[in-house]
Amino acid sequence: MPDIARERVESWRSRMQAELQQNVVPFWMQHSLDRENGGYFNCLDRDGRRFDTKKHVWLQGRQVWMLSKLCGADPSRADTSRTDVSRADNSRAGPSRADLLDAATLGARFLREHARRDDDRVYFSLTREGAPLALQRKIFAECFYVLAFAEYARASGDDSYRELALSELDAILRWIDDPTPLGRPRLRGQIATSELAVPMILLNLVSEVRGAPGSPTFRDREDYDRIEARCVASIRRHFDRERGLVFETIGADGSRLDSPEGRLINPGHVIECGWFLLDHARRVQDRELTRDALAMIDGALELGWDREHGGILYFLDSEGFSPQQLEWSMKLWWPHCEALVALLMAWRETGEARWFERFETVADWTFDHFPDPAFGEWFGYLDRRGVVSQRFKGGPYKGCFHVPRALFLCERELRAALELH
Amino acid sequence: MPDIARERVESWRSRMQAELQQNVVPFWMQHSLDRENGGYFNCLDRDGRRFDTKKHVWLQGRQVWMLSKLCGADPSRADTSRTDVSRADNSRAGPSRADLLDAATLGARFLREHARRDDDRVYFSLTREGAPLALQRKIFAECFYVLAFAEYARASGDDSYRELALSELDAILRWIDDPTPLGRPRLRGQIATSELAVPMILLNLVSEVRGAPGSPTFRDREDYDRIEARCVASIRRHFDRERGLVFETIGADGSRLDSPEGRLINPGHVIECGWFLLDHARRVQDRELTRDALAMIDGALELGWDREHGGILYFLDSEGFSPQQLEWSMKLWWPHCEALVALLMAWRETGEARWFERFETVADWTFDHFPDPAFGEWFGYLDRRGVVSQRFKGGPYKGCFHVPRALFLCERELRAALELH
């Protein structure tokens, strides 16, 4: 920790832990569990009151993953490398492991029973009872289903969930090569494109499925290595090294597209992708990839940080046109969450104080604007000036995921730094 | 014009006319025409520069309609009831009728050649050259195709466009009864709903297709009467008379839905629907419908007017929850355009000064915030405080339509009031 006082690091570590265990996890444990039908209510107003009973599968899956992660691995398996926040510090204890596992089981069973069709497509949303409401022509519901079951299999020790995760992952890999079964029409004027979201989430997914070193792996290590290498190559084609920019959409041949989609920069997405790459590069010991990931994070924050009002802008056009997304200038919770993780990883990777200082700048703005001490959890949607625009804590795209994941990972990074030095 | 001084009315009339002819129509005539491939560039930056070459069919169709409307009817036909702004006041002349018709023809031919498939579906967007890019699972591109060709047939005297409009309208009517061919999956958990947008646009469409009294009609008057009556009945079921609210989505059985969609209020939409109804009620001499339409406009403005910053909010939840739409508090050009038309129609219908005063309140805010005297046309997207959020003049959902239509109709209403008194 060159140049950074141990007390500063410890102060952030304990703040992350307290926020996770005392302000965030309890909100979801208290308000989201549907004991009657299973699964989670994920549309929750500021005070936890339900404003909709729909169950969005992205959030169901992410919450199963998060609660399972907080459980730590199945205690009957040898896995000393895994972090277990719920046991780490009993003096500031959040919910017990038994309660977390019980809540994870509630969602896992609901997903298992209702989310997946015979053709392996996974619904986007379900009724309270589990009847299908919507199906997207995308693979993301499927990805969060895999994420959920990979981690839940570890937490519960129930291998049947591992099998479900693996077979769904196979379907996703098939659809990435041939998306025809997803039902989006291919029209003559379209050109083939590559979307950053796909290799990025797949990289994270494989990293989650294969597990931490020493934990049970799901299939041949080589399989995973091959998919990960393909994801990394694909992500790199989105990166313009000279300009330090990562484009959301490029031609399938790697070309830049001169259109609003082709010029679109989503700084939060790039920063999240950056830490996925840092995490991967650390494991495979790829110094060049680390350098690229750091440059991506750096470029996205340079472009995305709002020098007028603070915070990270949601969308930008690389050539300075107005983004078409009406919400482009809003400050969303998740890019800030991702930035906290990415900046701490960058600091731990490089040992350079400037990354920690940047972390503190983002963390100060984030903790000043997003947490809601009155009712728990964080607000998700602020206007450009940082004023709350949407007061709800959970909705179709916000649930028990980005906030607790960031707090969990930040605590882990800070603790590792303290232990190292 | 009880209580309203003639000079105030004339001042607004001439302002509307000047804005239309000198600031708005010239922008589109100068920047949007694609002489090489036909059709219109509709993605235009503040200064008219293209930021995308895609051609969005909603806007192509709407621009054909608008330019044809500005032509007035085919001068070879007897149609003295129609307004022809281009001939109305040569001292402040905009483009000539010949130029307007030429520009309308550019779009009509492009649409005819590229927009429609053999199964009567109409694409959502096309490349610059006309190759298909996207197809929605909705009927709105189809509606604007009909709108365009109905008016273009009148302006040009070319009856083949009338036939195309009529056959497409038949397809739309079929799909409203059975949307299966649109390709949206019906899932077990869904309940059948009624969307305000559908009867509302269909009412306007039929009114446009049947034409002004005295103008050539396309088919049996009774056919149109029947469809219009069905639309009116359908719209009325969305209206909660006690609360003065019109809901965007209700159950197909007329029930209120306790969900974000069921509680959604789109004040601009309601106001636009209100003047469609006023216009219809005036023609069929239905006083009760006039009262309902006035109550809808009144209720939407009461709820939608932002007492803090002025302007009309984009989305609201009837029970005061945060709308899920991130852009809910933005001020968009089109609700303000619709409000100007609706309030003048309400004034003309009732003769009550309070409607004219309300018109002036909205018009003052609108003219203070939206027009861009530097480069022409109006900005489309402001934040809650009225600051420009998106600087472009044309995009996938904004083109040569709401602004010139509102100015055209406001001028017509104001002129009619002046002539009457």
Short mmCIF file of N, CA and C in Angstrom, two decimals, chain A residues 43 45 49-52 54 117 123 127 130-135 137 185 187-190 258-261 263 314 320-330 332 381 383 385 387 389-392 395-396, chain B residues 43 45 49-52 54 117 123 127 130-135 137 185 187-190 258-261 263 314 320-330 332 381 383 385 387 389-392 395-396:
data_model
loop_
_atom_site.label_atom_id
_atom_site.label_comp_id
_atom_site.label_asym_id
_atom_site.label_seq_id
_atom_site.Cartn_x
_atom_site.Cartn_y
_atom_site.Cartn_z
N CYS A 43 -39.64 -5.54 -7.27
CA CYS A 43 -40.09 -4.16 -7.51
C CYS A 43 -40.50 -3.57 -6.17
N ASP A 45 -40.45 -0.25 -3.48
CA ASP A 45 -40.38 1.20 -3.35
C ASP A 45 -39.31 1.57 -2.32
N ARG A 49 -41.90 -1.26 0.25
CA ARG A 49 -43.24 -1.62 -0.16
C ARG A 49 -43.23 -2.07 -1.62
N ARG A 50 -44.00 -3.09 -1.93
CA ARG A 50 -44.09 -3.57 -3.33
C ARG A 50 -44.91 -2.60 -4.17
N PHE A 51 -44.39 -2.27 -5.37
CA PHE A 51 -45.24 -1.51 -6.30
C PHE A 51 -45.58 -2.34 -7.52
N ASP A 52 -45.09 -3.56 -7.56
CA ASP A 52 -45.44 -4.49 -8.64
C ASP A 52 -45.08 -5.88 -8.13
N LYS A 54 -44.55 -8.44 -10.33
CA LYS A 54 -43.81 -9.17 -11.37
C LYS A 54 -42.46 -9.62 -10.82
N ARG A 117 -37.66 -22.80 -20.40
CA ARG A 117 -38.54 -23.55 -21.29
C ARG A 117 -37.85 -24.84 -21.76
N TYR A 123 -37.24 -17.16 -19.62
CA TYR A 123 -38.13 -16.00 -19.69
C TYR A 123 -37.48 -14.77 -19.08
N THR A 127 -45.02 -13.95 -13.61
CA THR A 127 -45.96 -13.44 -12.62
C THR A 127 -45.48 -13.85 -11.23
N GLY A 130 -45.32 -17.39 -11.06
CA GLY A 130 -44.34 -18.06 -11.91
C GLY A 130 -44.78 -18.29 -13.35
N ALA A 131 -45.95 -17.79 -13.73
CA ALA A 131 -46.39 -17.94 -15.12
C ALA A 131 -45.62 -16.95 -16.01
N PRO A 132 -45.27 -17.37 -17.23
CA PRO A 132 -44.44 -16.51 -18.08
C PRO A 132 -45.16 -15.25 -18.56
N LEU A 133 -44.42 -14.13 -18.52
CA LEU A 133 -44.96 -12.84 -18.93
C LEU A 133 -44.26 -12.26 -20.15
N ALA A 134 -42.95 -12.44 -20.22
CA ALA A 134 -42.20 -11.85 -21.33
C ALA A 134 -40.96 -12.68 -21.61
N LEU A 135 -40.59 -12.68 -22.88
CA LEU A 135 -39.40 -13.39 -23.35
C LEU A 135 -38.64 -12.43 -24.24
N ARG A 137 -35.53 -11.33 -26.96
CA ARG A 137 -34.78 -11.98 -28.04
C ARG A 137 -33.28 -11.76 -27.80
N PRO A 185 -35.44 -11.07 -36.42
CA PRO A 185 -35.32 -11.25 -37.87
C PRO A 185 -34.01 -10.67 -38.41
N LEU A 187 -32.44 -8.87 -41.45
CA LEU A 187 -32.96 -8.11 -42.60
C LEU A 187 -31.80 -7.68 -43.49
N ARG A 188 -32.15 -7.48 -44.74
CA ARG A 188 -31.14 -7.28 -45.78
C ARG A 188 -30.21 -6.10 -45.51
N GLY A 189 -30.74 -5.01 -44.93
CA GLY A 189 -29.92 -3.82 -44.73
C GLY A 189 -28.99 -3.89 -43.53
N GLN A 190 -29.21 -4.87 -42.67
CA GLN A 190 -28.40 -4.97 -41.46
C GLN A 190 -26.98 -5.43 -41.78
N ASP A 258 -19.99 4.34 -38.26
CA ASP A 258 -20.29 5.77 -38.11
C ASP A 258 -21.80 5.97 -38.01
N SER A 259 -22.31 5.63 -36.85
CA SER A 259 -23.75 5.76 -36.57
C SER A 259 -23.87 5.95 -35.07
N PRO A 260 -25.06 6.34 -34.58
CA PRO A 260 -25.20 6.51 -33.13
C PRO A 260 -24.81 5.25 -32.36
N GLU A 261 -25.18 4.07 -32.85
CA GLU A 261 -24.81 2.84 -32.15
C GLU A 261 -23.29 2.64 -32.20
N ARG A 263 -21.00 4.84 -32.38
CA ARG A 263 -20.24 5.84 -31.62
C ARG A 263 -20.55 5.79 -30.13
N TYR A 314 -24.13 8.37 -18.03
CA TYR A 314 -24.60 7.04 -18.42
C TYR A 314 -24.21 6.68 -19.85
N GLY A 320 -19.05 13.41 -29.85
CA GLY A 320 -19.63 14.59 -29.23
C GLY A 320 -21.04 14.93 -29.67
N PHE A 321 -21.67 14.08 -30.49
CA PHE A 321 -23.09 14.29 -30.78
C PHE A 321 -23.89 14.00 -29.52
N SER A 322 -25.15 14.44 -29.50
CA SER A 322 -26.02 14.09 -28.38
C SER A 322 -26.36 12.61 -28.47
N PRO A 323 -26.16 11.85 -27.39
CA PRO A 323 -26.63 10.45 -27.43
C PRO A 323 -28.14 10.42 -27.62
N GLN A 324 -28.64 9.39 -28.28
CA GLN A 324 -30.08 9.29 -28.49
C GLN A 324 -30.81 8.87 -27.21
N GLN A 325 -30.11 8.20 -26.31
CA GLN A 325 -30.72 7.75 -25.06
C GLN A 325 -31.12 8.98 -24.23
N LEU A 326 -32.42 9.12 -23.95
CA LEU A 326 -32.88 10.32 -23.26
C LEU A 326 -32.23 10.45 -21.88
N GLU A 327 -31.85 9.32 -21.29
CA GLU A 327 -31.30 9.30 -19.93
C GLU A 327 -29.78 9.44 -19.91
N TRP A 328 -29.18 9.90 -21.01
CA TRP A 328 -27.71 9.85 -21.12
C TRP A 328 -26.99 10.55 -19.98
N SER A 329 -27.56 11.62 -19.44
CA SER A 329 -26.81 12.41 -18.45
C SER A 329 -27.15 12.02 -17.01
N MET A 330 -27.99 10.99 -16.84
CA MET A 330 -28.35 10.58 -15.49
C MET A 330 -27.18 9.86 -14.82
N LEU A 332 -26.50 6.73 -12.65
CA LEU A 332 -27.08 5.47 -12.19
C LEU A 332 -26.17 4.82 -11.16
N TYR A 381 -31.35 5.82 -9.30
CA TYR A 381 -31.44 6.71 -10.45
C TYR A 381 -31.47 8.17 -10.00
N ASP A 383 -30.70 12.36 -11.21
CA ASP A 383 -30.54 13.20 -12.39
C ASP A 383 -29.09 13.68 -12.46
N ARG A 385 -27.66 16.33 -11.76
CA ARG A 385 -27.18 17.08 -10.59
C ARG A 385 -27.09 16.24 -9.33
N VAL A 387 -29.73 14.64 -7.93
CA VAL A 387 -31.01 14.59 -7.21
C VAL A 387 -31.73 13.29 -7.56
N SER A 389 -34.11 10.79 -8.87
CA SER A 389 -35.13 10.89 -9.92
C SER A 389 -36.19 9.80 -9.76
N GLN A 390 -35.76 8.62 -9.41
CA GLN A 390 -36.65 7.49 -9.15
C GLN A 390 -36.39 7.02 -7.72
N ARG A 391 -37.41 6.96 -6.92
CA ARG A 391 -37.14 6.70 -5.50
C ARG A 391 -37.09 5.21 -5.19
N PHE A 392 -37.53 4.34 -6.13
CA PHE A 392 -37.60 2.92 -5.79
C PHE A 392 -36.22 2.29 -5.62
N GLY A 395 -36.38 -2.57 -9.15
CA GLY A 395 -37.24 -2.45 -10.33
C GLY A 395 -36.86 -3.52 -11.33
N PRO A 396 -37.31 -3.37 -12.56
CA PRO A 396 -37.04 -4.41 -13.56
C PRO A 396 -35.55 -4.63 -13.82
N CYS B 43 -32.26 12.09 -39.25
CA CYS B 43 -31.38 12.23 -38.08
C CYS B 43 -30.48 13.43 -38.31
N ASP B 45 -28.61 16.98 -36.79
CA ASP B 45 -28.10 17.66 -35.60
C ASP B 45 -28.68 19.08 -35.52
N ARG B 49 -26.85 19.20 -39.75
CA ARG B 49 -25.86 18.20 -40.18
C ARG B 49 -26.39 16.80 -39.85
N ARG B 50 -26.16 15.85 -40.75
CA ARG B 50 -26.60 14.47 -40.51
C ARG B 50 -25.71 13.80 -39.47
N PHE B 51 -26.30 13.12 -38.49
CA PHE B 51 -25.49 12.30 -37.60
C PHE B 51 -25.79 10.82 -37.81
N ASP B 52 -26.70 10.52 -38.72
CA ASP B 52 -27.00 9.12 -39.06
C ASP B 52 -27.71 9.16 -40.41
N LYS B 54 -29.67 6.55 -41.39
CA LYS B 54 -30.85 5.69 -41.34
C LYS B 54 -32.11 6.49 -41.67
N ARG B 117 -43.66 -4.71 -47.09
CA ARG B 117 -43.36 -6.07 -47.51
C ARG B 117 -44.57 -6.69 -48.22
N TYR B 123 -41.71 -1.77 -42.62
CA TYR B 123 -40.49 -1.74 -41.80
C TYR B 123 -40.46 -0.51 -40.89
N THR B 127 -32.11 1.53 -44.58
CA THR B 127 -30.84 2.21 -44.84
C THR B 127 -31.10 3.41 -45.75
N GLY B 130 -32.56 2.30 -48.76
CA GLY B 130 -33.89 1.71 -48.70
C GLY B 130 -33.91 0.24 -48.31
N ALA B 131 -32.77 -0.33 -48.00
CA ALA B 131 -32.76 -1.74 -47.56
C ALA B 131 -33.28 -1.83 -46.13
N PRO B 132 -34.04 -2.89 -45.81
CA PRO B 132 -34.66 -2.97 -44.47
C PRO B 132 -33.64 -3.17 -43.35
N LEU B 133 -33.88 -2.46 -42.25
CA LEU B 133 -32.99 -2.52 -41.09
C LEU B 133 -33.70 -3.07 -39.86
N ALA B 134 -34.95 -2.69 -39.67
CA ALA B 134 -35.66 -3.13 -38.47
C ALA B 134 -37.15 -3.20 -38.74
N LEU B 135 -37.79 -4.12 -38.03
CA LEU B 135 -39.23 -4.34 -38.14
C LEU B 135 -39.75 -4.44 -36.71
N ARG B 137 -42.77 -5.15 -33.76
CA ARG B 137 -43.94 -6.02 -33.61
C ARG B 137 -45.14 -5.16 -33.20
N PRO B 185 -44.97 -13.02 -28.98
CA PRO B 185 -45.48 -14.27 -28.40
C PRO B 185 -46.55 -14.00 -27.34
N LEU B 187 -47.97 -15.31 -23.98
CA LEU B 187 -47.49 -16.19 -22.92
C LEU B 187 -48.56 -16.35 -21.85
N ARG B 188 -48.48 -17.46 -21.16
CA ARG B 188 -49.54 -17.88 -20.25
C ARG B 188 -49.87 -16.87 -19.16
N GLY B 189 -48.84 -16.17 -18.67
CA GLY B 189 -49.07 -15.25 -17.56
C GLY B 189 -49.65 -13.90 -17.98
N GLN B 190 -49.62 -13.62 -19.28
CA GLN B 190 -50.10 -12.32 -19.74
C GLN B 190 -51.63 -12.23 -19.66
N ASP B 258 -53.36 -2.93 -11.44
CA ASP B 258 -52.51 -2.40 -10.37
C ASP B 258 -51.06 -2.81 -10.60
N SER B 259 -50.44 -2.15 -11.58
CA SER B 259 -49.04 -2.42 -11.94
C SER B 259 -48.51 -1.12 -12.54
N PRO B 260 -47.18 -1.02 -12.70
CA PRO B 260 -46.66 0.22 -13.29
C PRO B 260 -47.29 0.56 -14.64
N GLU B 261 -47.54 -0.45 -15.48
CA GLU B 261 -48.17 -0.17 -16.77
C GLU B 261 -49.60 0.29 -16.57
N ARG B 263 -50.87 1.83 -14.08
CA ARG B 263 -50.99 3.14 -13.42
C ARG B 263 -50.38 4.27 -14.25
N TYR B 314 -43.37 14.11 -18.70
CA TYR B 314 -43.54 13.11 -19.75
C TYR B 314 -44.37 11.90 -19.29
N GLY B 320 -48.78 7.91 -7.58
CA GLY B 320 -47.66 8.65 -7.02
C GLY B 320 -46.37 7.87 -6.84
N PHE B 321 -46.32 6.64 -7.32
CA PHE B 321 -45.03 5.93 -7.33
C PHE B 321 -44.12 6.59 -8.37
N SER B 322 -42.83 6.29 -8.30
CA SER B 322 -41.92 6.78 -9.34
C SER B 322 -42.20 6.01 -10.63
N PRO B 323 -42.42 6.71 -11.74
CA PRO B 323 -42.55 5.98 -13.01
C PRO B 323 -41.24 5.24 -13.30
N GLN B 324 -41.35 4.10 -13.97
CA GLN B 324 -40.15 3.34 -14.30
C GLN B 324 -39.36 3.98 -15.44
N GLN B 325 -40.03 4.77 -16.27
CA GLN B 325 -39.35 5.42 -17.38
C GLN B 325 -38.34 6.43 -16.84
N LEU B 326 -37.06 6.22 -17.17
CA LEU B 326 -36.03 7.08 -16.59
C LEU B 326 -36.24 8.54 -16.99
N GLU B 327 -36.89 8.78 -18.14
CA GLU B 327 -37.06 10.13 -18.69
C GLU B 327 -38.36 10.79 -18.24
N TRP B 328 -38.98 10.24 -17.17
CA TRP B 328 -40.32 10.68 -16.81
C TRP B 328 -40.45 12.19 -16.59
N SER B 329 -39.40 12.82 -16.08
CA SER B 329 -39.53 14.24 -15.72
C SER B 329 -39.05 15.18 -16.82
N MET B 330 -38.65 14.62 -17.95
CA MET B 330 -38.16 15.48 -19.04
C MET B 330 -39.33 16.22 -19.70
N LEU B 332 -40.62 17.14 -23.24
CA LEU B 332 -40.47 16.84 -24.66
C LEU B 332 -41.31 17.81 -25.48
N TYR B 381 -35.84 17.80 -26.72
CA TYR B 381 -35.68 17.12 -25.44
C TYR B 381 -35.00 18.05 -24.44
N ASP B 383 -34.38 18.89 -20.13
CA ASP B 383 -34.49 18.26 -18.81
C ASP B 383 -35.63 18.93 -18.03
N ARG B 385 -35.73 21.05 -15.80
CA ARG B 385 -35.60 22.49 -15.62
C ARG B 385 -35.71 23.27 -16.91
N VAL B 387 -33.62 22.87 -19.55
CA VAL B 387 -32.32 22.98 -20.23
C VAL B 387 -32.24 21.91 -21.33
N SER B 389 -31.37 18.95 -23.39
CA SER B 389 -30.67 17.73 -23.02
C SER B 389 -30.10 17.06 -24.27
N GLN B 390 -30.86 17.07 -25.34
CA GLN B 390 -30.42 16.53 -26.63
C GLN B 390 -30.48 17.66 -27.65
N ARG B 391 -29.42 17.93 -28.32
CA ARG B 391 -29.42 19.12 -29.18
C ARG B 391 -29.95 18.84 -30.57
N PHE B 392 -30.13 17.56 -30.93
CA PHE B 392 -30.52 17.29 -32.33
C PHE B 392 -31.95 17.72 -32.62
N GLY B 395 -34.49 12.85 -35.09
CA GLY B 395 -33.93 11.58 -34.62
C GLY B 395 -34.92 10.48 -34.95
N PRO B 396 -34.74 9.32 -34.33
CA PRO B 396 -35.62 8.20 -34.68
C PRO B 396 -37.10 8.47 -34.38
#
